[in-house]
Coordinates of C-alpha atoms in Angstrom, one line a residue:
Chain A
X11 CA -22.7 6.9 1.7
X12 CA -22.5 6.8 5.5
X13 CA -22.3 3.0 5.5
X14 CA -19.5 3.0 3.0
X15 CA -17.5 5.6 4.9
X16 CA -18.0 3.6 8.1
X17 CA -16.8 0.5 6.3
X18 CA -13.6 2.3 5.1
X19 CA -12.9 3.5 8.7
X20 CA -13.4 -0.1 9.9
X21 CA -11.0 -1.3 7.2
X22 CA -8.4 1.3 8.2
X23 CA -8.7 0.2 11.8
X24 CA -8.4 -3.4 10.8
X25 CA -5.2 -2.7 8.8
X26 CA -3.7 -0.7 11.6
X27 CA -4.4 -3.6 14.1
X28 CA -2.9 -6.1 11.7
X29 CA 0.2 -4.0 11.3
X30 CA 1.2 -4.6 14.9
X31 CA -0.3 -8.1 15.3
X32 CA 3.1 -9.8 15.8
X33 CA 3.9 -7.4 18.6
X34 CA 0.5 -8.0 20.3
X35 CA 1.4 -11.7 20.8
X36 CA 4.0 -10.8 23.4
X37 CA 2.8 -8.6 26.2
X38 CA 6.2 -8.6 28.0
X39 CA 7.8 -7.5 24.8
X40 CA 5.2 -4.7 24.4
X41 CA 6.0 -3.6 27.9
X42 CA 9.7 -3.5 27.2
X43 CA 9.1 -1.7 23.9
X44 CA 7.1 0.9 25.8
X45 CA 9.9 1.2 28.3
X46 CA 12.5 1.5 25.6
X47 CA 10.4 4.0 23.8
X48 CA 10.3 6.1 27.0
X49 CA 14.0 5.9 27.5
X50 CA 15.0 6.0 23.8
X51 CA 12.6 8.6 22.6
X52 CA 12.2 10.8 25.7
X53 CA 15.7 12.4 25.4
X54 CA 15.6 13.2 21.7
X55 CA 12.0 14.5 21.9
X56 CA 12.7 16.7 24.9
X57 CA 15.8 18.0 23.2
X58 CA 13.9 18.3 19.9
X59 CA 11.1 20.3 21.7
X60 CA 13.6 22.4 23.6
X61 CA 15.5 23.3 20.5
X62 CA 12.5 23.8 18.3
X63 CA 11.1 26.4 20.8
X64 CA 14.4 27.9 21.8
X65 CA 14.0 31.6 21.1
X66 CA 17.8 32.1 21.1
X67 CA 18.1 30.0 18.0
X68 CA 17.4 31.5 14.6
X69 CA 15.6 29.7 11.8
X70 CA 18.6 27.9 10.3
X71 CA 19.6 26.5 13.6
X72 CA 16.1 25.2 14.4
X73 CA 15.4 23.7 11.0
X74 CA 17.5 20.5 11.5
X75 CA 15.4 19.6 14.6
X76 CA 12.2 20.1 12.7
X77 CA 13.6 18.1 9.8
X78 CA 14.5 15.3 12.2
X79 CA 11.0 15.2 13.6
X80 CA 9.5 15.0 10.1
X81 CA 12.0 12.2 9.1
X82 CA 11.0 10.2 12.1
X83 CA 7.3 10.6 11.2
X84 CA 8.1 9.8 7.6
X85 CA 9.5 6.5 8.8
X86 CA 6.4 5.8 10.8
X87 CA 4.3 6.5 7.8
X88 CA 6.4 4.2 5.8
X89 CA 5.8 1.5 8.4
X90 CA 2.0 2.0 8.1
X91 CA 2.2 2.1 4.3
X92 CA 3.5 -1.5 4.2
X93 CA 0.1 -2.7 5.2
X94 CA -1.6 -1.2 2.1
X95 CA -3.9 -3.6 0.4
X96 CA -3.0 -5.1 -3.0
X97 CA -4.4 -3.4 -6.1
X98 CA -7.0 -6.2 -6.6
X99 CA -8.3 -5.7 -3.0
X100 CA -8.4 -2.0 -3.5
X101 CA -10.5 -2.5 -6.6
X102 CA -12.8 -4.7 -4.5
X103 CA -13.2 -2.0 -1.8
X104 CA -13.7 0.7 -4.5
X105 CA -16.3 -1.5 -6.3
X106 CA -18.5 -1.3 -3.2
X107 CA -18.6 2.5 -3.2
X108 CA -22.1 3.9 -3.9
X109 CA -20.7 6.6 -6.2
X110 CA -17.5 8.1 -7.6
X111 CA -17.8 11.1 -5.3
X112 CA -18.1 9.0 -2.2
X113 CA -15.1 7.0 -3.3
X114 CA -13.1 10.2 -3.8
X115 CA -14.2 11.5 -0.4
X116 CA -13.4 8.2 1.4
X117 CA -10.0 8.0 -0.2
X118 CA -9.2 11.6 0.9
X119 CA -10.5 10.8 4.4
X120 CA -8.4 7.7 4.6
X121 CA -5.4 9.8 3.4
X122 CA -6.0 12.1 6.4
X123 CA -6.3 9.2 8.8
X124 CA -3.1 7.7 7.4
X125 CA -1.3 10.9 8.1
X126 CA -2.7 11.2 11.6
X127 CA 0.7 10.8 13.3
X128 CA 2.0 13.7 11.3
X129 CA -0.8 15.9 12.6
X130 CA -0.6 14.5 16.1
X131 CA 3.0 15.4 16.5
X132 CA 3.2 18.6 14.4
X133 CA 0.0 20.4 15.2
X134 CA 1.1 21.3 18.7
X135 CA 4.4 22.6 17.3
X136 CA 2.5 24.6 14.7
X137 CA 0.2 26.1 17.3
X138 CA 3.1 27.0 19.5
X139 CA 4.9 28.6 16.7
X140 CA 1.8 30.6 15.7
X141 CA 1.2 31.8 19.3
X142 CA 4.8 32.7 20.0
X143 CA 4.4 36.1 18.5
X144 CA 7.8 36.0 16.8
X145 CA 8.2 36.8 13.1
X146 CA 10.7 34.1 12.5
X147 CA 8.4 31.6 14.3
X148 CA 5.5 32.5 12.0
X149 CA 7.8 31.8 9.0
X150 CA 8.6 28.4 10.5
X151 CA 4.9 27.8 11.1
X152 CA 4.1 28.7 7.5
X153 CA 6.8 26.4 6.2
X154 CA 5.6 23.6 8.5
X155 CA 2.0 24.1 7.4
X156 CA 3.1 23.9 3.8
X157 CA 4.9 20.7 4.4
X158 CA 1.9 19.2 6.1
X159 CA -0.5 20.2 3.4
X160 CA 1.8 18.7 0.8
X161 CA 2.0 15.5 2.8
X162 CA -1.7 15.1 3.3
X163 CA -2.7 16.0 -0.3
X164 CA -1.5 12.8 -1.8
X165 CA -2.6 9.3 -0.6
X166 CA -0.1 7.0 -2.4
X167 CA 2.9 6.5 -0.1
X168 CA 5.4 6.7 -2.9
X169 CA 4.3 10.2 -3.9
X170 CA 4.0 11.3 -0.3
X171 CA 7.5 10.3 0.6
X172 CA 9.1 12.1 -2.3
X173 CA 7.0 15.2 -1.8
X174 CA 7.9 15.1 1.9
X175 CA 11.5 14.8 1.1
X176 CA 11.5 17.7 -1.3
X177 CA 9.6 19.8 1.3
X178 CA 11.8 18.8 4.2
X179 CA 15.2 18.9 2.5
X180 CA 15.1 21.2 -0.4
X181 CA 12.7 23.9 0.5
X182 CA 14.3 25.2 3.7
X183 CA 17.8 25.5 2.5
X184 CA 19.7 23.8 -0.3
X185 CA 22.9 23.0 1.5
X186 CA 25.8 20.6 0.6
X187 CA 24.5 17.8 2.9
X188 CA 21.2 17.5 1.1
X189 CA 23.1 16.4 -2.0
X190 CA 23.2 12.7 -1.0
X191 CA 19.5 12.7 -0.9
X192 CA 19.2 14.2 -4.3
X193 CA 21.7 11.7 -5.6
X194 CA 19.6 8.9 -4.0
X195 CA 16.4 10.2 -5.7
X196 CA 18.2 10.3 -9.0
X197 CA 19.6 6.9 -8.5
X198 CA 16.2 5.5 -7.8
X199 CA 14.9 7.0 -11.0
X200 CA 17.8 5.6 -13.0
X201 CA 17.5 2.1 -11.5
X202 CA 13.8 1.9 -11.9
X203 CA 14.2 3.0 -15.5
X204 CA 16.8 0.3 -16.1
X205 CA 14.9 -2.5 -14.5
X206 CA 11.4 -1.6 -15.7
X207 CA 10.1 -4.3 -18.0
X208 CA 13.1 -6.5 -17.7
X209 CA 12.4 -10.2 -17.0
X210 CA 13.9 -12.0 -14.0
X211 CA 15.5 -15.3 -13.9
X212 CA 16.9 -17.5 -11.2
X213 CA 20.3 -16.2 -12.1
X214 CA 19.3 -12.6 -11.5
X215 CA 18.2 -12.8 -7.9
X216 CA 20.2 -9.7 -6.8
X217 CA 18.6 -7.7 -9.6
X218 CA 15.1 -8.9 -8.6
X219 CA 15.8 -8.1 -4.9
X220 CA 17.1 -4.7 -5.8
X221 CA 14.0 -4.0 -7.9
X222 CA 11.8 -5.0 -5.0
X223 CA 13.9 -3.1 -2.4
X224 CA 13.7 0.2 -4.3
X225 CA 10.0 -0.1 -4.7
X226 CA 9.4 -0.3 -0.9
X227 CA 8.6 2.8 1.0
X228 CA 10.3 2.0 4.2
X229 CA 13.4 0.8 2.5
X230 CA 13.8 4.2 1.1
X231 CA 13.1 5.7 4.5
X232 CA 15.9 3.5 5.9
X233 CA 18.4 4.7 3.4
X234 CA 17.3 8.3 3.8
X235 CA 17.4 8.0 7.6
X236 CA 21.0 6.8 7.4
X237 CA 22.0 9.5 5.0
X238 CA 20.2 12.1 7.0
X239 CA 21.9 11.1 10.3
X240 CA 25.2 11.2 8.5
X241 CA 24.5 14.7 7.2
X242 CA 23.2 15.9 10.5
X243 CA 26.3 14.5 12.2
X244 CA 28.5 16.6 9.9
X245 CA 26.2 19.6 10.6
X246 CA 26.5 19.2 14.3
X247 CA 30.2 18.7 14.2
X248 CA 30.5 22.1 12.8
X249 CA 28.1 23.4 15.6
X250 CA 30.2 21.9 18.4
X251 CA 28.2 18.9 19.3
X252 CA 26.6 18.7 22.7
X253 CA 26.3 15.5 24.8
X254 CA 22.5 15.6 24.4
X255 CA 22.8 15.7 20.7
X256 CA 24.8 12.4 20.8
X257 CA 21.9 10.7 22.6
X258 CA 19.5 12.3 20.2
X259 CA 21.2 11.0 17.1
X260 CA 22.1 7.7 18.7
X261 CA 18.6 6.8 19.9
X262 CA 16.8 7.9 16.7
X263 CA 19.3 6.1 14.5
X264 CA 19.1 2.8 16.4
X265 CA 15.3 2.9 16.7
X266 CA 15.0 3.8 13.1
X267 CA 17.3 1.0 11.9
X268 CA 15.7 -1.6 14.2
X269 CA 12.1 -0.8 13.3
X270 CA 12.8 -0.5 9.6
X271 CA 14.8 -3.8 9.6
X272 CA 11.8 -5.4 11.2
X273 CA 9.5 -4.0 8.6
X274 CA 11.7 -4.9 5.8
X275 CA 12.2 -8.4 7.1
X276 CA 8.4 -8.9 7.4
X277 CA 7.8 -7.6 3.9
X278 CA 10.5 -9.7 2.3
X279 CA 9.3 -12.8 4.0
X280 CA 5.8 -12.1 2.8
X281 CA 7.1 -11.6 -0.7
X282 CA 9.0 -14.9 -0.6
X283 CA 6.0 -16.7 0.9
X284 CA 3.6 -15.3 -1.7
X285 CA 5.9 -16.6 -4.5
X286 CA 6.9 -19.7 -2.6
X287 CA 6.1 -22.2 -5.4
X288 CA 7.5 -19.9 -8.1
X289 CA 10.8 -19.7 -6.3
X290 CA 10.7 -23.5 -5.5
X291 CA 10.3 -24.1 -9.2
X292 CA 13.1 -21.9 -10.5
X293 CA 15.7 -21.9 -7.7
X294 CA 17.9 -24.4 -6.1
X295 CA 17.9 -24.7 -2.3
X296 CA 21.1 -22.8 -2.2
X297 CA 19.7 -20.0 -4.4
X298 CA 16.7 -19.8 -2.1
X299 CA 19.0 -19.4 0.8
X300 CA 20.8 -16.6 -1.0
X301 CA 17.5 -15.0 -1.7
X302 CA 16.8 -14.8 2.1
X303 CA 20.4 -13.7 2.9
X304 CA 20.4 -11.0 0.3
X305 CA 18.1 -9.0 2.5
X306 CA 21.0 -8.4 4.9
X307 CA 22.8 -6.1 2.4
X308 CA 21.1 -2.8 3.2
X309 CA 21.5 -3.5 6.9
X310 CA 25.2 -4.1 6.4
X311 CA 25.5 -0.8 4.6
X312 CA 23.5 0.9 7.4
X313 CA 25.7 -0.9 10.0
X314 CA 28.9 0.2 8.2
X315 CA 27.6 3.8 8.4
X316 CA 26.7 3.2 12.0
X317 CA 30.3 2.3 12.7
X318 CA 31.3 5.6 11.2
X319 CA 28.7 7.7 12.9
X320 CA 28.2 6.1 16.3
X321 CA 30.7 4.7 18.7
X322 CA 31.9 1.2 18.3
X323 CA 29.8 -0.5 21.0
X324 CA 26.6 0.9 19.8
X325 CA 27.4 0.2 16.2
X326 CA 28.2 -3.5 16.9
X327 CA 24.9 -4.0 18.8
X328 CA 23.1 -2.2 16.0
X329 CA 24.6 -4.6 13.5
X330 CA 23.7 -7.7 15.5
X331 CA 20.2 -6.6 16.1
X332 CA 19.7 -5.6 12.5
X333 CA 21.0 -8.9 11.2
X334 CA 18.8 -10.9 13.6
X335 CA 15.7 -8.9 12.8
X336 CA 16.4 -9.2 9.1
X337 CA 17.0 -12.9 8.6
X338 CA 14.8 -14.4 11.3
X339 CA 11.1 -14.9 10.5
X340 CA 10.0 -16.2 13.9
X341 CA 8.6 -13.7 16.4
X342 CA 10.0 -15.6 19.4
X343 CA 13.6 -15.0 18.5
X344 CA 12.7 -11.5 17.3
X345 CA 11.4 -10.7 20.8
X346 CA 14.4 -12.2 22.5
X347 CA 16.7 -10.1 20.2
X348 CA 14.7 -7.0 20.9
X349 CA 14.8 -7.7 24.7
X350 CA 18.6 -8.1 24.6
X351 CA 19.0 -5.0 22.5
X352 CA 16.8 -2.9 24.8
X353 CA 18.7 -4.0 27.9
X354 CA 22.0 -3.1 26.2
X355 CA 20.6 0.2 25.1
X356 CA 19.4 1.1 28.6
X357 CA 22.8 0.3 30.0
X358 CA 24.5 2.1 27.3
X359 CA 22.1 5.0 27.4
X360 CA 22.8 5.4 31.1
X361 CA 26.5 5.6 30.4
X362 CA 25.9 8.4 27.9
X363 CA 23.7 10.4 30.3
X364 CA 26.4 10.1 33.0
Chain O
X12 CA -28.9 0.7 -22.8
X13 CA -25.1 1.0 -22.3
X14 CA -23.6 3.7 -24.3
X15 CA -19.8 4.2 -24.6
X16 CA -18.6 7.2 -26.7
X17 CA -15.1 8.1 -27.9
X18 CA -13.4 6.2 -25.0
X19 CA -9.7 6.5 -24.8
X20 CA -7.6 4.8 -22.2
X21 CA -4.0 3.6 -21.6
X22 CA -1.4 2.8 -19.0
X23 CA 1.4 5.4 -19.1
X24 CA 2.7 5.5 -22.6
X25 CA 0.9 2.4 -23.7
X26 CA -2.5 3.3 -25.2
X27 CA -5.1 0.6 -25.1
X28 CA -8.1 2.2 -26.8
X29 CA -8.6 5.3 -28.8
X30 CA -12.1 6.6 -29.6
X31 CA -13.9 3.4 -28.8
X32 CA -17.6 3.5 -29.4
X33 CA -20.1 0.9 -28.3
X34 CA -23.9 0.7 -27.8
X35 CA -25.4 -2.4 -26.1
X36 CA -29.0 -3.3 -25.4
X37 CA -30.0 -5.5 -22.5
X38 CA -29.1 -9.1 -23.1
X39 CA -26.2 -11.5 -23.0
X40 CA -23.1 -10.1 -24.8
X41 CA -19.8 -11.9 -25.2
X42 CA -16.6 -9.9 -25.6
X43 CA -13.7 -11.9 -26.8
X44 CA -10.2 -10.8 -27.7
X45 CA -6.5 -11.8 -27.5
X46 CA -4.7 -11.5 -24.2
X47 CA -3.8 -7.9 -23.6
X48 CA -6.4 -6.5 -26.0
X49 CA -8.0 -4.6 -23.1
X50 CA -11.1 -6.6 -22.3
X51 CA -10.5 -6.5 -18.5
X52 CA -9.5 -2.8 -18.6
X53 CA -12.7 -2.0 -20.5
X54 CA -14.8 -3.8 -17.9
X55 CA -13.1 -2.0 -15.1
X56 CA -13.7 1.4 -16.8
X57 CA -17.4 0.5 -17.2
X58 CA -17.5 -0.4 -13.5
X59 CA -15.9 3.0 -12.7
X60 CA -12.8 1.4 -11.2
X61 CA -10.5 2.9 -13.8
X62 CA -11.0 6.3 -15.3
X63 CA -10.8 6.9 -19.1
X64 CA -8.6 9.7 -20.2
X65 CA -11.4 10.7 -22.7
X66 CA -14.9 9.8 -23.6
X67 CA -18.2 9.1 -21.8
X68 CA -20.1 6.1 -20.5
X69 CA -23.8 6.1 -19.7
X70 CA -26.2 3.3 -18.7
X71 CA -29.9 4.1 -18.8
X72 CA -29.0 7.7 -19.0
X73 CA -27.0 7.7 -15.9
X74 CA -23.4 8.8 -16.1
X75 CA -20.6 6.4 -15.0
X76 CA -19.7 7.0 -11.3
X77 CA -23.0 8.6 -10.3
X78 CA -24.9 7.1 -7.4
X79 CA -27.7 6.0 -9.7
X80 CA -25.2 4.3 -12.1
X81 CA -23.3 2.5 -9.4
X82 CA -26.5 1.1 -7.8
X83 CA -27.1 -0.8 -11.1
X84 CA -23.7 -2.2 -11.7
X85 CA -21.8 -5.3 -10.4
X86 CA -18.4 -6.7 -11.4
X87 CA -16.7 -10.0 -11.0
X88 CA -13.1 -10.2 -12.0
X89 CA -9.8 -11.7 -10.9
X90 CA -8.5 -8.2 -10.6
X91 CA -11.3 -7.3 -8.1
X92 CA -10.3 -9.6 -5.3
X93 CA -12.3 -9.8 -2.0
X94 CA -10.3 -8.8 1.0
X95 CA -8.0 -11.8 1.7
X96 CA -7.7 -11.4 5.5
X97 CA -11.5 -11.7 6.1
X98 CA -13.7 -14.7 6.3
X99 CA -16.1 -15.7 3.5
X100 CA -19.0 -14.9 5.8
X101 CA -17.5 -11.6 6.7
X102 CA -17.2 -10.6 3.0
X103 CA -20.8 -11.6 2.4
X104 CA -22.0 -9.5 5.3
X105 CA -19.8 -6.6 4.2
X106 CA -21.3 -6.7 0.6
X107 CA -24.8 -7.0 2.0
X108 CA -24.2 -4.0 4.2
X109 CA -22.6 -1.8 1.6
X110 CA -25.0 -2.7 -1.2
X111 CA -28.1 -2.7 1.0
X112 CA -29.2 -6.2 0.1
X113 CA -30.4 -9.0 2.4
X114 CA -28.1 -11.9 3.3
X115 CA -30.5 -14.5 1.9
X116 CA -29.6 -14.2 -1.8
X117 CA -25.9 -14.1 -0.9
X118 CA -26.2 -17.3 1.1
X119 CA -28.4 -18.9 -1.6
X120 CA -25.7 -18.4 -4.2
X121 CA -23.0 -19.4 -1.8
X122 CA -24.8 -22.6 -1.1
X123 CA -25.3 -23.3 -4.8
X124 CA -21.6 -22.7 -5.4
X125 CA -20.8 -25.1 -2.5
X126 CA -19.2 -22.4 -0.4
X127 CA -21.4 -23.0 2.6
X128 CA -18.8 -25.2 4.4
X129 CA -16.2 -22.5 3.9
X130 CA -18.1 -19.6 5.5
X131 CA -15.7 -19.4 8.5
X132 CA -12.6 -19.8 6.3
X133 CA -10.4 -16.9 5.5
X134 CA -10.6 -15.8 1.8
X135 CA -6.8 -16.2 1.5
X136 CA -7.0 -20.0 2.0
X137 CA -9.6 -20.5 -0.7
X138 CA -8.6 -22.3 -3.9
X139 CA -8.6 -20.4 -7.2
X140 CA -12.0 -21.9 -8.1
X141 CA -13.5 -21.1 -4.7
X142 CA -12.4 -17.5 -5.0
X143 CA -14.0 -17.3 -8.4
X144 CA -17.2 -18.7 -6.9
X145 CA -17.2 -16.1 -4.1
X146 CA -16.6 -13.3 -6.6
X147 CA -19.6 -14.6 -8.7
X148 CA -21.7 -14.9 -5.6
X149 CA -21.1 -11.3 -4.7
X150 CA -21.8 -10.1 -8.2
X151 CA -25.0 -12.2 -8.8
X152 CA -26.6 -11.6 -5.5
X153 CA -27.1 -7.9 -6.0
X154 CA -29.3 -8.6 -9.0
X155 CA -27.6 -5.8 -11.0
X156 CA -28.9 -4.4 -14.2
X157 CA -25.4 -4.2 -15.6
X158 CA -23.4 -7.3 -14.8
X159 CA -19.8 -7.2 -15.8
X160 CA -18.0 -10.6 -15.8
X161 CA -14.3 -11.0 -16.6
X162 CA -13.4 -14.6 -17.4
X163 CA -16.2 -15.9 -15.2
X164 CA -15.8 -19.6 -16.2
X165 CA -12.1 -20.0 -15.4
X166 CA -11.4 -22.6 -12.8
X167 CA -15.1 -23.5 -12.2
X168 CA -16.1 -27.1 -11.7
X169 CA -18.8 -28.5 -14.0
X170 CA -21.7 -28.2 -11.5
X171 CA -20.8 -24.5 -10.8
X172 CA -20.4 -23.8 -14.5
X173 CA -24.0 -25.1 -15.2
X174 CA -25.3 -23.0 -12.2
X175 CA -23.5 -19.9 -13.4
X176 CA -24.8 -20.2 -17.0
X177 CA -28.3 -20.7 -15.7
X178 CA -28.0 -17.6 -13.5
X179 CA -26.8 -15.5 -16.4
X180 CA -29.7 -16.7 -18.6
X181 CA -32.1 -15.7 -15.7
X182 CA -30.5 -12.3 -15.5
X183 CA -31.0 -11.9 -19.2
X184 CA -34.7 -12.8 -19.0
X185 CA -35.1 -10.3 -16.2
X186 CA -33.9 -7.5 -18.5
X187 CA -30.3 -7.1 -17.3
X188 CA -27.3 -6.4 -19.5
X189 CA -24.6 -9.0 -19.0
X190 CA -21.2 -8.4 -20.6
X191 CA -18.9 -11.4 -20.4
X192 CA -15.2 -10.8 -21.3
X193 CA -13.4 -14.0 -22.1
X194 CA -10.7 -15.3 -24.4
X195 CA -12.6 -18.6 -24.7
X196 CA -15.1 -19.5 -27.4
X197 CA -18.8 -19.0 -26.4
X198 CA -19.8 -22.2 -28.1
X199 CA -18.2 -24.1 -25.2
X200 CA -21.0 -22.9 -22.9
X201 CA -24.7 -23.3 -22.7
X202 CA -25.6 -19.7 -23.2
X203 CA -28.0 -18.0 -25.6
X204 CA -26.0 -15.0 -26.6
X205 CA -27.5 -11.9 -28.1
X206 CA -24.2 -10.6 -29.5
X207 CA -20.6 -11.7 -29.8
X208 CA -18.0 -8.9 -30.1
X209 CA -14.3 -9.1 -30.6
X210 CA -11.9 -6.5 -29.3
X211 CA -8.8 -6.0 -31.2
X212 CA -5.6 -4.0 -30.6
X213 CA -6.3 -0.2 -30.4
X214 CA -9.9 -0.7 -29.3
X215 CA -11.3 -1.8 -32.7
X216 CA -14.6 -3.7 -32.1
X217 CA -16.1 -6.1 -34.6
X218 CA -19.2 -8.2 -34.5
X219 CA -18.6 -12.0 -34.7
X220 CA -21.5 -14.0 -36.3
X221 CA -23.2 -16.2 -33.7

């Protein structure tokens, strides 16, 4: 049993390392990413922390900040989930388990490990809320704990994401701006029902891509992030938006879009590579090109929303970065694009702070 | 003896078996059936990789999923694929560690299946036949008492086919229960079968004369 549990931990670690393998090839890029993370995430996290623990705010005012934190973590979780093994490989791993009980235990432990970022970020918040001695804070803590328990109970990423969304968006308060999310969930159900069991042909590339897109965790996270930022923007407009809040939304949005586009691009390229000969056999060269370009669509939707939500300069750079990340499979250009993007963000961010 | 009682299983709305019953003594058993009849699913359920919605499975009085049961069973199937981003040698070491067996039998089978020059290769770059050989190596080396093989002869070259058949005969002589699921005819292979079963839609099993 101990040997098997150790093996599962090693496997988890191996998966985690592989997830970021392309980044490890470029130490300069890693340095810059770290720098950008400090600049890009410092402001929103400080603001987030400040607002979360601000005793002058009541529960309804603090919830959006908590929700934002959870959405960011959900996106991270989606990014990890993309490295999940195929069903056949999972069967292999499970076939090595000494007993069904050990298998169940190891799956649950891996689920907990997979959710580590959630615990890492939210446990301090939970402890603070519990120790604050305020009744409203205890209520917040109870809700947060409920969300965390729901998140950690289920290992499959798809279930986790929907449970998280219900917990984050529906439980606290059912307001008007949570409707787009409910619509998205319903849309997913309808589309999956429509496409389930249908055969694909070279002439139905868009339908194939849509089917694939909807099935991916981080793609849903991308759409939800865009919808959520839009909703939050409307919420803050009513609350008389502060300058810090602009930085907050701005940084989180661009970071979210950039990382998710990278994840999506990586996944889509893998999908095309794994079915390389299949596509070669049933598509013309032009159709294969369309198949690659079709991946830009969600980014364009996101970018159009960025134009609406963010200011024009930031939106244009978000579009450019997103498109480059989405279509280009080579890491070299990817790193150059990220470098340019980060420099621009630093300059732009300084302008915002001033 | 392998005892399957009132087994029911399905994927969502699609039901594969209802109240399937089967008793098998040690020996070489061939399970044939049309594509989609549920042969592979049945093997995975017996290997405790899928869970039946109803029914029970016992092997030598041990319940499916128990530590004593799992120690006796091995499976080789296309749907049970060794980790693609590891080397062949890494996979052999992993199985040796998890199943508590020495490396020698694994390397012996790997050599017989002509996998030795590929030990440092990643599993992902192996051909279909080489992946099948690796899967058989892992299943055979543990010397299981219940050996489950799903389409074991697909993509094998003639030499490996002969070796594989010889190993299955040896396992039979040593008292193991070998269950081979295949859509092919058993007459094509040099195997002394004890029983030939056919699985039909809905989980109906019938005995085919040898």
